[in-house]
Amino acid sequence: MTSTIKLNADNYPIKSVTVFKSNKAEVVRVFDLSLQPGQSKIQISHLPRAIDTDSARVSGLGDAQLFDVVCSIDRGIEEIDPLSTSEVVRKLKVKKDALVQDRDALDDISGTMVDYSRTLVGDKVSPDQAGKFFDTLLTRSQTLRTTRVELEEEILQLTRQIDVLSSTEETKQGKSDGEVTVVIVTKQATEIELKLTYLVQNATWSAAYELHATTDAGVPSPSVSLHYHARITQSTGEDWTDVALTLSTADMDLSTQSIPTLIPTKICPPKNPFNRFRPSTNGPSQPIAPKFPFPPPNAAQGSFGQSQPVAQPPSGAFGSAPSGRVWASPAFEPHLTSQQDEDLFCMATNPPSPRGRFGFAAPPQEPEPQPVPAPADDGWQAVCVDLTLSDEPAPIAEPTAVVHESPLALTYHVEGASRVPSDGVPHQLAVAVLPFSATLQHVAVPKARPVAYLHATVRNTSDYRLLAGPVHTFVDDAFAARTALPHDVALGDTFHCTLGADPATRIRYARTSRRADKPLDAAARAFSEQWASTAFASRTTITNSHPFALRELVLRDAVPVSEDGERVNVVLRRPAALADLEQDEELEVGAEVGEGAKEAGEGEGGRKEGLFEWVVDVGAGEEVTIETEWDVKAPVSLKW
């Protein structure tokens, strides 16, 4: 005989939850059950609709034997649960309506008594009778008023309960029509702690940070603390109340993986639907000219059948030839008669040597493997890679490999019991407080904005891998700036944060220009183009109002670069030696502007984009001026 046990999941606690980065979470529920000997069918209802029906598993059965586990979504008529929030609200509303009706009845009785007292006539009622009537009326009125006050209080309390439950029901997202049926067989009466584990969707988390810095007598302290938070959002349909919460960086969407199948590569003769080759026993076969000749490979046809020169293939970024091969069929090359000039794959036997970006020869490359021709007596003159084994010739393509770089998943256990309702709103929980040492520096980009920012470079010396996420910075517990970690920060790596603008460091920036045309006489104008030179000058003034010196303040600037070196020339006048610097090289330019100037890093553009940095020291209460001058020479008729 099979006994059926029906359980409402809302009445049993959630033991633990693990939230993944892939919009999924693993939920563990515990059910304490007493089973009789024989087969028991346990129906667990009111599970979230977002449940993964293939993920339900049962454990903790002890000596009991598991026969079956079925997880489904019941989208039919939902069975009314007397303990559900909606049912409780309905019952409260019914009770409130009854109390309102009782209150209205008391009001009607009071009104009737007052109306009756007005009908009394003095010549028909004796004074004793009138006194007794009014005593009775007063007693009844007091009783009615007391009862009415009690009813009003009960109605008010019911209204408040209904409002609270209704607001909870409105904010809760997700439905609870999932169901798990478990069949267990026991030989004797026993008590078990059934553990149900399943995956749900619509749950995710992300990292968020607060970087707290302090100052000592106005001087920023190098000791900072990073508050590591987790923002959890879930709308699974079930509230996580007092659960042990774990955060994982694993991606459950990639949990099903297999070793890729290797596709065989075969060498075979080409399909020959057009009889492009005629086998010969006396020697190598010769390609047959097509019926409608094609233009030679080094010519292209114009719109009206006229031959036009073919543009040369573009060179690489440093002047080298492109690395890809050109694969062609001999049937489309009627002018190819000698393999000494080109091989079967249309590769030039003597390609030009690639050259570097600045005219230097590129380092020699390893010789690429050449195709091995088939024996002369087999009658075939082509080598192909056939992956489709079809009757039609297929284009040859090199296989591509997709690389998934997946480091080991990290897990973060949130201390204490956590509560995350199913409302779709981000809830921020504390993960850890990490103390760090930071390198502080002032950085300014006056050309974009004349403001000096306090910049912190922090090395991750903790045991945590810092995930990408927003960062709010605070200085002396006051909000300073909002920034972000654009990518993950591994152990030992550094990250950068802006601690806001420094109002005590003032920066003024000005740029001037002056144009001068070079006049030419009449004879020269007939044979030469008139040129104009425009002189530019930028002036940046840094004022340090702090009572302490600013060491190695970084001031980023840029001079224009010409994309047309033949017609537009840019000449750097001051500092002149900056034009001779290589990438990341530094130059001492004098004490009046501090330590010196250097090209910006490669990741920031650097020499190719005309970017450079000044690194200056500004004493307490002092002012430093930095000037940059350059000329732009171009034809007068050229607009730039």
mmCIF file with all atom_site columns, C-alpha atoms in Angstrom, residues 133-197:
data_model
loop_
_atom_site.group_PDB
_atom_site.id
_atom_site.type_symbol
_atom_site.label_atom_id
_atom_site.label_alt_id
_atom_site.label_comp_id
_atom_site.label_asym_id
_atom_site.label_entity_id
_atom_site.label_seq_id
_atom_site.pdbx_PDB_ins_code
_atom_site.Cartn_x
_atom_site.Cartn_y
_atom_site.Cartn_z
_atom_site.occupancy
_atom_site.B_iso_or_equiv
_atom_site.pdbx_formal_charge
_atom_site.auth_seq_id
_atom_site.auth_comp_id
_atom_site.auth_asym_id
_atom_site.auth_atom_id
_atom_site.pdbx_PDB_model_num
ATOM 1  C CA . PHE A 1 133 ? -37.035 55.522 29.316 1.00 0.00 ? 133 PHE A CA 1
ATOM 2  C CA . PHE A 1 134 ? -34.194 57.988 29.310 1.00 0.00 ? 134 PHE A CA 1
ATOM 3  C CA . ASP A 1 135 ? -32.183 55.840 31.749 1.00 0.00 ? 135 ASP A CA 1
ATOM 4  C CA . THR A 1 136 ? -32.639 52.902 29.447 1.00 0.00 ? 136 THR A CA 1
ATOM 5  C CA . LEU A 1 137 ? -31.755 55.033 26.416 1.00 0.00 ? 137 LEU A CA 1
ATOM 6  C CA . LEU A 1 138 ? -28.575 56.277 28.080 1.00 0.00 ? 138 LEU A CA 1
ATOM 7  C CA . THR A 1 139 ? -27.470 52.778 29.088 1.00 0.00 ? 139 THR A CA 1
ATOM 8  C CA . ARG A 1 140 ? -28.149 51.374 25.647 1.00 0.00 ? 140 ARG A CA 1
ATOM 9  C CA . SER A 1 141 ? -26.337 54.291 23.976 1.00 0.00 ? 141 SER A CA 1
ATOM 10 C CA . GLN A 1 142 ? -23.240 53.787 26.127 1.00 0.00 ? 142 GLN A CA 1
ATOM 11 C CA . THR A 1 143 ? -23.176 50.093 25.314 1.00 0.00 ? 143 THR A CA 1
ATOM 12 C CA . LEU A 1 144 ? -23.543 50.798 21.619 1.00 0.00 ? 144 LEU A CA 1
ATOM 13 C CA . ARG A 1 145 ? -20.758 53.361 21.676 1.00 0.00 ? 145 ARG A CA 1
ATOM 14 C CA . THR A 1 146 ? -18.388 50.998 23.485 1.00 0.00 ? 146 THR A CA 1
ATOM 15 C CA . THR A 1 147 ? -19.142 48.209 21.058 1.00 0.00 ? 147 THR A CA 1
ATOM 16 C CA . ARG A 1 148 ? -18.685 50.542 18.115 1.00 0.00 ? 148 ARG A CA 1
ATOM 17 C CA . VAL A 1 149 ? -15.260 51.683 19.357 1.00 0.00 ? 149 VAL A CA 1
ATOM 18 C CA . GLU A 1 150 ? -14.150 48.065 19.684 1.00 0.00 ? 150 GLU A CA 1
ATOM 19 C CA . LEU A 1 151 ? -15.363 47.326 16.179 1.00 0.00 ? 151 LEU A CA 1
ATOM 20 C CA . GLU A 1 152 ? -13.510 50.339 14.791 1.00 0.00 ? 152 GLU A CA 1
ATOM 21 C CA . GLU A 1 153 ? -10.274 49.149 16.424 1.00 0.00 ? 153 GLU A CA 1
ATOM 22 C CA . GLU A 1 154 ? -10.650 45.652 14.998 1.00 0.00 ? 154 GLU A CA 1
ATOM 23 C CA . ILE A 1 155 ? -11.388 47.049 11.555 1.00 0.00 ? 155 ILE A CA 1
ATOM 24 C CA . LEU A 1 156 ? -8.286  49.256 11.742 1.00 0.00 ? 156 LEU A CA 1
ATOM 25 C CA . GLN A 1 157 ? -6.038  46.332 12.717 1.00 0.00 ? 157 GLN A CA 1
ATOM 26 C CA . LEU A 1 158 ? -7.435  44.157 9.934  1.00 0.00 ? 158 LEU A CA 1
ATOM 27 C CA . THR A 1 159 ? -6.897  46.960 7.427  1.00 0.00 ? 159 THR A CA 1
ATOM 28 C CA . ARG A 1 160 ? -3.256  47.253 8.438  1.00 0.00 ? 160 ARG A CA 1
ATOM 29 C CA . GLN A 1 161 ? -2.700  43.500 8.145  1.00 0.00 ? 161 GLN A CA 1
ATOM 30 C CA . ILE A 1 162 ? -4.291  43.452 4.724  1.00 0.00 ? 162 ILE A CA 1
ATOM 31 C CA . ASP A 1 163 ? -2.135  46.346 3.545  1.00 0.00 ? 163 ASP A CA 1
ATOM 32 C CA . VAL A 1 164 ? 1.079   44.671 4.744  1.00 0.00 ? 164 VAL A CA 1
ATOM 33 C CA . LEU A 1 165 ? 0.271   41.311 3.175  1.00 0.00 ? 165 LEU A CA 1
ATOM 34 C CA . SER A 1 166 ? -0.957  42.914 -0.038 1.00 0.00 ? 166 SER A CA 1
ATOM 35 C CA . SER A 1 167 ? 2.228   44.958 -0.419 1.00 0.00 ? 167 SER A CA 1
ATOM 36 C CA . THR A 1 168 ? 4.298   41.812 0.125  1.00 0.00 ? 168 THR A CA 1
ATOM 37 C CA . GLU A 1 169 ? 2.267   39.964 -2.469 1.00 0.00 ? 169 GLU A CA 1
ATOM 38 C CA . GLU A 1 170 ? 2.620   42.823 -4.977 1.00 0.00 ? 170 GLU A CA 1
ATOM 39 C CA . THR A 1 171 ? 6.406   43.141 -4.643 1.00 0.00 ? 171 THR A CA 1
ATOM 40 C CA . LYS A 1 172 ? 7.014   39.417 -4.894 1.00 0.00 ? 172 LYS A CA 1
ATOM 41 C CA . GLN A 1 173 ? 7.910   38.337 -8.407 1.00 0.00 ? 173 GLN A CA 1
ATOM 42 C CA . GLY A 1 174 ? 7.603   34.872 -9.867 1.00 0.00 ? 174 GLY A CA 1
ATOM 43 C CA . LYS A 1 175 ? 5.024   32.128 -9.519 1.00 0.00 ? 175 LYS A CA 1
ATOM 44 C CA . SER A 1 176 ? 5.071   29.024 -7.338 1.00 0.00 ? 176 SER A CA 1
ATOM 45 C CA . ASP A 1 177 ? 3.543   26.253 -9.405 1.00 0.00 ? 177 ASP A CA 1
ATOM 46 C CA . GLY A 1 178 ? 6.498   23.867 -9.483 1.00 0.00 ? 178 GLY A CA 1
ATOM 47 C CA . GLU A 1 179 ? 6.118   20.419 -8.000 1.00 0.00 ? 179 GLU A CA 1
ATOM 48 C CA . VAL A 1 180 ? 8.424   17.521 -7.134 1.00 0.00 ? 180 VAL A CA 1
ATOM 49 C CA . THR A 1 181 ? 7.138   14.004 -6.503 1.00 0.00 ? 181 THR A CA 1
ATOM 50 C CA . VAL A 1 182 ? 9.414   11.580 -4.658 1.00 0.00 ? 182 VAL A CA 1
ATOM 51 C CA . VAL A 1 183 ? 8.702   7.862  -4.213 1.00 0.00 ? 183 VAL A CA 1
ATOM 52 C CA . ILE A 1 184 ? 10.534  6.187  -1.305 1.00 0.00 ? 184 ILE A CA 1
ATOM 53 C CA . VAL A 1 185 ? 10.393  2.640  0.019  1.00 0.00 ? 185 VAL A CA 1
ATOM 54 C CA . THR A 1 186 ? 11.254  1.761  3.625  1.00 0.00 ? 186 THR A CA 1
ATOM 55 C CA . LYS A 1 187 ? 11.278  -1.614 5.353  1.00 0.00 ? 187 LYS A CA 1
ATOM 56 C CA . GLN A 1 188 ? 10.337  -0.191 8.729  1.00 0.00 ? 188 GLN A CA 1
ATOM 57 C CA . ALA A 1 189 ? 9.044   2.994  10.259 1.00 0.00 ? 189 ALA A CA 1
ATOM 58 C CA . THR A 1 190 ? 11.756  5.602  10.183 1.00 0.00 ? 190 THR A CA 1
ATOM 59 C CA . GLU A 1 191 ? 12.416  9.313  10.343 1.00 0.00 ? 191 GLU A CA 1
ATOM 60 C CA . ILE A 1 192 ? 14.460  10.959 7.619  1.00 0.00 ? 192 ILE A CA 1
ATOM 61 C CA . GLU A 1 193 ? 15.761  14.410 6.773  1.00 0.00 ? 193 GLU A CA 1
ATOM 62 C CA . LEU A 1 194 ? 14.956  14.621 3.097  1.00 0.00 ? 194 LEU A CA 1
ATOM 63 C CA . LYS A 1 195 ? 17.205  17.096 1.325  1.00 0.00 ? 195 LYS A CA 1
ATOM 64 C CA . LEU A 1 196 ? 15.877  18.480 -1.967 1.00 0.00 ? 196 LEU A CA 1
ATOM 65 C CA . THR A 1 197 ? 18.373  20.283 -4.210 1.00 0.00 ? 197 THR A CA 1
#
